[in-house]
Amino acid sequence: MQMMSAAVLGLSFLVASQTASLATVSDWVEVQGGRVRLVTAGAADASGALQGALEIDLKPGWKTYWRDPGDAGVPPQIDVSKSLNVASAELRFPPPERFDDGYSKWAGYKHSVVFPVTFSLKSPGEPATIEADVFLGICETICIPVQGKFTLDPASDPDNADDQAIVAAAVEALPAPAHPGFGATGLPGDGKHLLVEAALPSGAEAAEFFVAADQGYMFGTPERADKDGKVVFAVPILDRPAEKPSGGALHYTLSTTAGAVEGTLPYP
C-alpha cells in the first residue's frame, strides 16, 4: 500500500479526541474511511487485568493493518502512558488476510475489525482512568495515518451488557492457541530464511502463514512448499539484529479454511 510523501503526510493525520463525560465506551471518532472507538467491559480481575476492545468500523473499499503490516504500513498501536493506574495495554489480533496492491504485499483486514485489548493496572483494586492515544493506518489507495485520543472510566458502568458483548465477540474471533495437531514448528534454516513446518487440521484446503517482525527482524512474504507430505513455509529474512535476542519470541498466525491458530517461534 502506497504511503504519502513526507510533505503530504504531515497534513494527512486525522486527529480527534473523545471528550464526552467519562464512560466505559468512547464516542466514535469519525475519520476518512471509517470510524474508531475504544471500549472496556467488566471489572479488573485479581491480577489487575482489565478487558476492552478497539473497534475499527471501515467504509466499503477501505482496509487496515495487522500487527505486522509489512514495510509500508502502519500497525495499530495504543499508548496509555498518560493514564491513571494503568501500566500497559496489549492488543490482540484476529486472523488477517494477505494483500498484494502492486506496490507491496502486506497483512491486514478489508472489513470492520475489533482488536481485544488487555489493560494491566498498576494497583489492582484501585481506581483507574484510561487515557489512550491510538495510532493506526487505514487505506483505500493511499495509507492515511489516524490518531485518536480516548479517555475512559472503566468503573462507570462495568456491567454494561452491550460493552461486554463487544469484547466477548472480539475474543471469540481470535485464533485458537496452537497445538501439535495444528500449529507451526521451527526448522533449521540457511540463515536467509525462517523455515517452519506447518501441521494442518483435517479438511484444511488452503493455508496462510503470518509472522510478526520484532527485535530488529524484518521478513518477506512466506512461500509455501509441500515436500514429502509435509507443509513447509520459507520466510525470507530481509533484516536481522546483530545478535540473536536472548529473550522473547516471534508471534505467528497460521490461518486455514478450517480455522486459525496463533503461537510463538524462536528467533532464527
Short mmCIF file of C-alpha atoms in Angstrom, two decimals:
data_model
loop_
_atom_site.label_atom_id
_atom_site.label_comp_id
_atom_site.label_asym_id
_atom_site.label_seq_id
_atom_site.Cartn_x
_atom_site.Cartn_y
_atom_site.Cartn_z
CA MET A 1 0.00 0.00 0.00
CA GLN A 2 1.44 3.40 -1.00
CA MET A 3 2.36 5.79 1.77
CA MET A 4 2.05 9.54 1.24
CA SER A 5 5.16 11.66 0.77
CA ALA A 6 6.57 13.31 3.88
CA ALA A 7 5.22 16.71 2.86
CA VAL A 8 1.71 15.43 2.34
CA LEU A 9 1.94 13.06 5.28
CA GLY A 10 2.24 15.95 7.69
CA LEU A 11 -1.19 17.12 6.54
CA SER A 12 -2.80 13.71 6.39
CA PHE A 13 -3.02 12.88 10.08
CA LEU A 14 -6.62 12.73 11.20
CA VAL A 15 -6.52 13.62 14.90
CA ALA A 16 -9.61 13.60 17.06
CA SER A 17 -10.39 13.39 20.75
CA GLN A 18 -13.23 11.79 22.64
CA THR A 19 -14.22 14.46 25.14
CA ALA A 20 -17.66 13.39 26.38
CA SER A 21 -18.26 12.60 30.06
CA LEU A 22 -16.26 9.60 31.19
CA ALA A 23 -17.83 6.23 30.40
CA THR A 24 -16.80 2.63 29.75
CA VAL A 25 -17.11 3.19 25.98
CA SER A 26 -15.99 6.20 23.98
CA ASP A 27 -17.90 8.06 21.31
CA TRP A 28 -16.98 7.15 17.76
CA VAL A 29 -14.15 9.20 16.28
CA GLU A 30 -15.07 9.82 12.65
CA VAL A 31 -12.16 9.64 10.21
CA GLN A 32 -11.77 9.44 6.46
CA GLY A 33 -12.65 5.88 5.51
CA GLY A 34 -14.36 4.90 8.73
CA ARG A 35 -14.58 5.48 12.46
CA VAL A 36 -12.83 4.28 15.60
CA ARG A 37 -13.76 3.84 19.27
CA LEU A 38 -12.48 2.23 22.46
CA VAL A 39 -14.48 0.01 24.81
CA THR A 40 -13.94 -1.51 28.26
CA ALA A 41 -16.08 -4.17 29.89
CA GLY A 42 -16.28 -5.63 33.38
CA ALA A 43 -14.03 -5.04 36.36
CA ALA A 44 -10.35 -5.85 36.51
CA ASP A 45 -9.50 -9.31 37.84
CA ALA A 46 -7.38 -10.01 40.90
CA SER A 47 -4.16 -9.62 38.90
CA GLY A 48 -5.25 -6.22 37.56
CA ALA A 49 -6.16 -7.34 34.03
CA LEU A 50 -9.00 -5.27 32.56
CA GLN A 51 -10.57 -6.33 29.26
CA GLY A 52 -11.50 -3.98 26.43
CA ALA A 53 -11.59 -3.66 22.66
CA LEU A 54 -10.51 -1.27 19.91
CA GLU A 55 -13.22 -1.09 17.22
CA ILE A 56 -12.41 -0.02 13.67
CA ASP A 57 -15.53 0.40 11.53
CA LEU A 58 -14.42 0.66 7.90
CA LYS A 59 -16.30 2.03 4.92
CA PRO A 60 -16.52 -0.24 1.83
CA GLY A 61 -13.25 -0.40 -0.08
CA TRP A 62 -11.09 0.61 2.91
CA LYS A 63 -8.60 -1.60 4.76
CA THR A 64 -6.49 -1.58 7.90
CA TYR A 65 -3.40 -3.45 9.09
CA TRP A 66 -2.42 -6.49 11.17
CA ARG A 67 0.24 -6.34 13.90
CA ASP A 68 2.95 -6.57 11.20
CA PRO A 69 1.81 -4.68 8.09
CA GLY A 70 4.95 -5.17 6.03
CA ASP A 71 7.40 -2.47 5.01
CA ALA A 72 4.89 0.25 4.06
CA GLY A 73 2.02 0.06 6.55
CA VAL A 74 1.04 1.43 9.94
CA PRO A 75 0.29 -1.21 12.60
CA PRO A 76 -2.32 -0.38 15.24
CA GLN A 77 -0.75 0.95 18.42
CA ILE A 78 -2.10 2.11 21.76
CA ASP A 79 -0.24 4.29 24.28
CA VAL A 80 -1.64 4.50 27.83
CA SER A 81 1.31 6.23 29.48
CA LYS A 82 -0.85 9.23 30.50
CA SER A 83 -3.42 7.03 32.25
CA LEU A 84 -4.10 6.81 35.97
CA ASN A 85 -3.17 3.44 37.49
CA VAL A 86 -2.69 1.75 34.09
CA ALA A 87 0.69 0.18 33.40
CA SER A 88 0.21 -1.10 29.86
CA ALA A 89 -2.22 -2.12 27.13
CA GLU A 90 -1.78 -5.20 24.93
CA LEU A 91 -3.60 -5.58 21.61
CA ARG A 92 -4.51 -8.97 20.18
CA PHE A 93 -5.38 -9.69 16.56
CA PRO A 94 -7.87 -11.86 14.66
CA PRO A 95 -6.54 -13.76 11.63
CA PRO A 96 -5.54 -11.35 8.84
CA GLU A 97 -5.61 -11.68 5.06
CA ARG A 98 -2.73 -11.27 2.58
CA PHE A 99 -2.95 -8.36 0.15
CA ASP A 100 -0.93 -7.50 -2.95
CA ASP A 101 -1.70 -3.98 -4.16
CA GLY A 102 1.03 -3.86 -6.79
CA TYR A 103 3.38 -1.88 -4.54
CA SER A 104 3.85 -4.34 -1.71
CA LYS A 105 2.42 -7.44 -0.08
CA TRP A 106 1.01 -6.94 3.37
CA ALA A 107 -1.28 -8.39 6.03
CA GLY A 108 -4.49 -6.77 7.20
CA TYR A 109 -8.27 -6.60 7.02
CA LYS A 110 -10.68 -5.44 4.31
CA HIS A 111 -13.64 -5.32 6.67
CA SER A 112 -14.51 -3.76 10.01
CA VAL A 113 -12.45 -5.36 12.76
CA VAL A 114 -12.29 -5.39 16.56
CA PHE A 115 -8.99 -5.89 18.41
CA PRO A 116 -9.24 -7.15 22.00
CA VAL A 117 -7.20 -5.06 24.44
CA THR A 118 -5.96 -6.12 27.87
CA PHE A 119 -5.20 -3.18 30.17
CA SER A 120 -2.91 -4.01 33.09
CA LEU A 121 -3.49 -1.97 36.24
CA LYS A 122 -0.55 -0.93 38.38
CA SER A 123 -2.50 -1.39 41.62
CA PRO A 124 -5.36 -3.92 41.32
CA GLY A 125 -8.43 -2.86 43.26
CA GLU A 126 -7.62 0.84 43.00
CA PRO A 127 -9.49 3.29 40.70
CA ALA A 128 -8.17 3.69 37.15
CA THR A 129 -8.74 6.17 34.34
CA ILE A 130 -7.67 5.24 30.82
CA GLU A 131 -6.16 7.99 28.68
CA ALA A 132 -5.29 6.25 25.43
CA ASP A 133 -3.55 7.58 22.35
CA VAL A 134 -4.43 5.26 19.46
CA PHE A 135 -2.42 5.32 16.25
CA LEU A 136 -3.25 3.22 13.18
CA GLY A 137 -3.45 3.30 9.41
CA ILE A 138 -6.46 2.91 7.15
CA CYS A 139 -6.19 2.66 3.40
CA GLU A 140 -8.07 2.88 0.17
CA THR A 141 -5.39 3.52 -2.46
CA ILE A 142 -3.15 5.51 -0.09
CA CYS A 143 -2.46 4.78 3.58
CA ILE A 144 -3.72 7.52 5.90
CA PRO A 145 -2.33 7.58 9.45
CA VAL A 146 -5.05 8.13 12.04
CA GLN A 147 -4.57 9.25 15.63
CA GLY A 148 -7.35 9.25 18.21
CA LYS A 149 -7.34 10.25 21.88
CA PHE A 150 -9.76 8.49 24.23
CA THR A 151 -10.48 8.88 27.95
CA LEU A 152 -12.49 6.18 29.73
CA ASP A 153 -13.60 5.35 33.27
CA PRO A 154 -13.85 1.54 33.40
CA ALA A 155 -15.74 1.67 36.71
CA SER A 156 -18.54 3.94 35.48
CA ASP A 157 -20.66 1.08 34.05
CA PRO A 158 -18.68 -2.18 34.26
CA ASP A 159 -21.73 -4.45 33.89
CA ASN A 160 -22.96 -2.91 30.63
CA ALA A 161 -24.20 -5.85 28.55
CA ASP A 162 -23.53 -4.20 25.19
CA ASP A 163 -19.91 -3.46 26.11
CA GLN A 164 -19.40 -7.00 27.36
CA ALA A 165 -20.86 -8.45 24.15
CA ILE A 166 -18.45 -6.39 22.02
CA VAL A 167 -15.43 -7.58 23.98
CA ALA A 168 -16.62 -11.20 24.11
CA ALA A 169 -17.16 -11.28 20.33
CA ALA A 170 -13.69 -9.82 19.74
CA VAL A 171 -12.08 -12.51 21.91
CA GLU A 172 -14.13 -15.22 20.21
CA ALA A 173 -12.77 -14.11 16.80
CA LEU A 174 -9.13 -14.60 17.86
CA PRO A 175 -7.09 -17.55 16.60
CA ALA A 176 -7.07 -20.53 18.94
CA PRO A 177 -3.82 -21.46 20.71
CA ALA A 178 -1.53 -23.57 18.53
CA HIS A 179 -1.11 -27.26 19.44
CA PRO A 180 0.79 -30.24 17.97
CA GLY A 181 -2.04 -31.11 15.57
CA PHE A 182 -2.43 -27.54 14.30
CA GLY A 183 0.48 -25.15 14.51
CA ALA A 184 3.98 -24.30 13.30
CA THR A 185 7.36 -25.69 14.31
CA GLY A 186 10.68 -24.03 13.52
CA LEU A 187 13.15 -25.90 11.31
CA PRO A 188 16.91 -25.44 10.87
CA GLY A 189 17.37 -22.57 8.42
CA ASP A 190 20.01 -21.41 5.96
CA GLY A 191 20.49 -18.01 7.58
CA LYS A 192 18.46 -16.36 4.84
CA HIS A 193 15.06 -17.82 5.67
CA LEU A 194 12.88 -18.59 8.64
CA LEU A 195 11.77 -22.16 7.93
CA VAL A 196 8.68 -23.63 9.60
CA GLU A 197 6.77 -26.86 9.22
CA ALA A 198 3.02 -26.43 9.50
CA ALA A 199 0.73 -29.07 10.97
CA LEU A 200 -2.70 -28.54 9.42
CA PRO A 201 -6.06 -29.87 10.58
CA SER A 202 -8.05 -32.40 8.60
CA GLY A 203 -10.00 -30.75 5.81
CA ALA A 204 -7.80 -27.65 5.54
CA GLU A 205 -7.68 -26.93 1.80
CA ALA A 206 -5.53 -23.80 1.96
CA ALA A 207 -3.19 -22.20 4.48
CA GLU A 208 -1.55 -18.82 5.03
CA PHE A 209 1.32 -18.21 7.43
CA PHE A 210 1.87 -14.79 9.01
CA VAL A 211 4.83 -13.91 11.22
CA ALA A 212 5.32 -10.61 13.04
CA ALA A 213 8.73 -8.96 12.91
CA ASP A 214 10.29 -7.99 16.24
CA GLN A 215 13.60 -7.05 17.84
CA GLY A 216 15.15 -5.76 14.61
CA TYR A 217 13.95 -8.57 12.33
CA MET A 218 12.18 -7.89 9.03
CA PHE A 219 10.55 -10.61 6.97
CA GLY A 220 9.36 -11.02 3.41
CA THR A 221 6.28 -12.88 2.19
CA PRO A 222 6.21 -16.56 3.24
CA GLU A 223 6.46 -19.08 0.42
CA ARG A 224 4.77 -22.46 0.78
CA ALA A 225 6.34 -25.71 -0.39
CA ASP A 226 4.75 -29.15 0.04
CA LYS A 227 7.51 -31.74 0.33
CA ASP A 228 7.40 -35.40 1.36
CA GLY A 229 3.88 -34.98 2.63
CA LYS A 230 4.84 -32.01 4.80
CA VAL A 231 3.81 -28.38 4.51
CA VAL A 232 6.79 -26.03 4.88
CA PHE A 233 6.86 -22.25 4.74
CA ALA A 234 10.09 -20.39 3.89
CA VAL A 235 10.02 -16.78 5.08
CA PRO A 236 12.77 -14.54 3.65
CA ILE A 237 14.76 -12.74 6.36
CA LEU A 238 15.20 -9.23 4.97
CA ASP A 239 16.95 -7.83 8.04
CA ARG A 240 18.07 -9.10 11.43
CA PRO A 241 19.72 -7.74 14.59
CA ALA A 242 23.46 -8.01 15.03
CA GLU A 243 22.90 -10.59 17.77
CA LYS A 244 20.02 -13.01 18.29
CA PRO A 245 17.76 -11.74 21.12
CA SER A 246 18.18 -13.67 24.36
CA GLY A 247 14.52 -13.44 25.36
CA GLY A 248 11.10 -13.30 23.77
CA ALA A 249 9.84 -14.96 20.61
CA LEU A 250 8.20 -14.28 17.25
CA HIS A 251 4.40 -14.21 17.12
CA TYR A 252 2.75 -16.08 14.27
CA THR A 253 -0.73 -16.85 12.97
CA LEU A 254 -1.47 -19.91 10.85
CA SER A 255 -4.78 -19.45 9.03
CA THR A 256 -6.63 -22.13 7.06
CA THR A 257 -10.05 -22.84 5.61
CA ALA A 258 -10.62 -24.97 8.73
CA GLY A 259 -9.78 -22.25 11.26
CA ALA A 260 -6.74 -20.41 12.60
CA VAL A 261 -4.24 -20.70 15.45
CA GLU A 262 -1.55 -18.48 16.90
CA GLY A 263 1.67 -19.18 18.71
CA THR A 264 5.32 -18.20 19.01
CA LEU A 265 8.57 -19.31 17.38
CA PRO A 266 12.21 -18.95 18.48
CA TYR A 267 14.21 -16.21 16.80
CA PRO A 268 16.15 -17.60 13.80
#
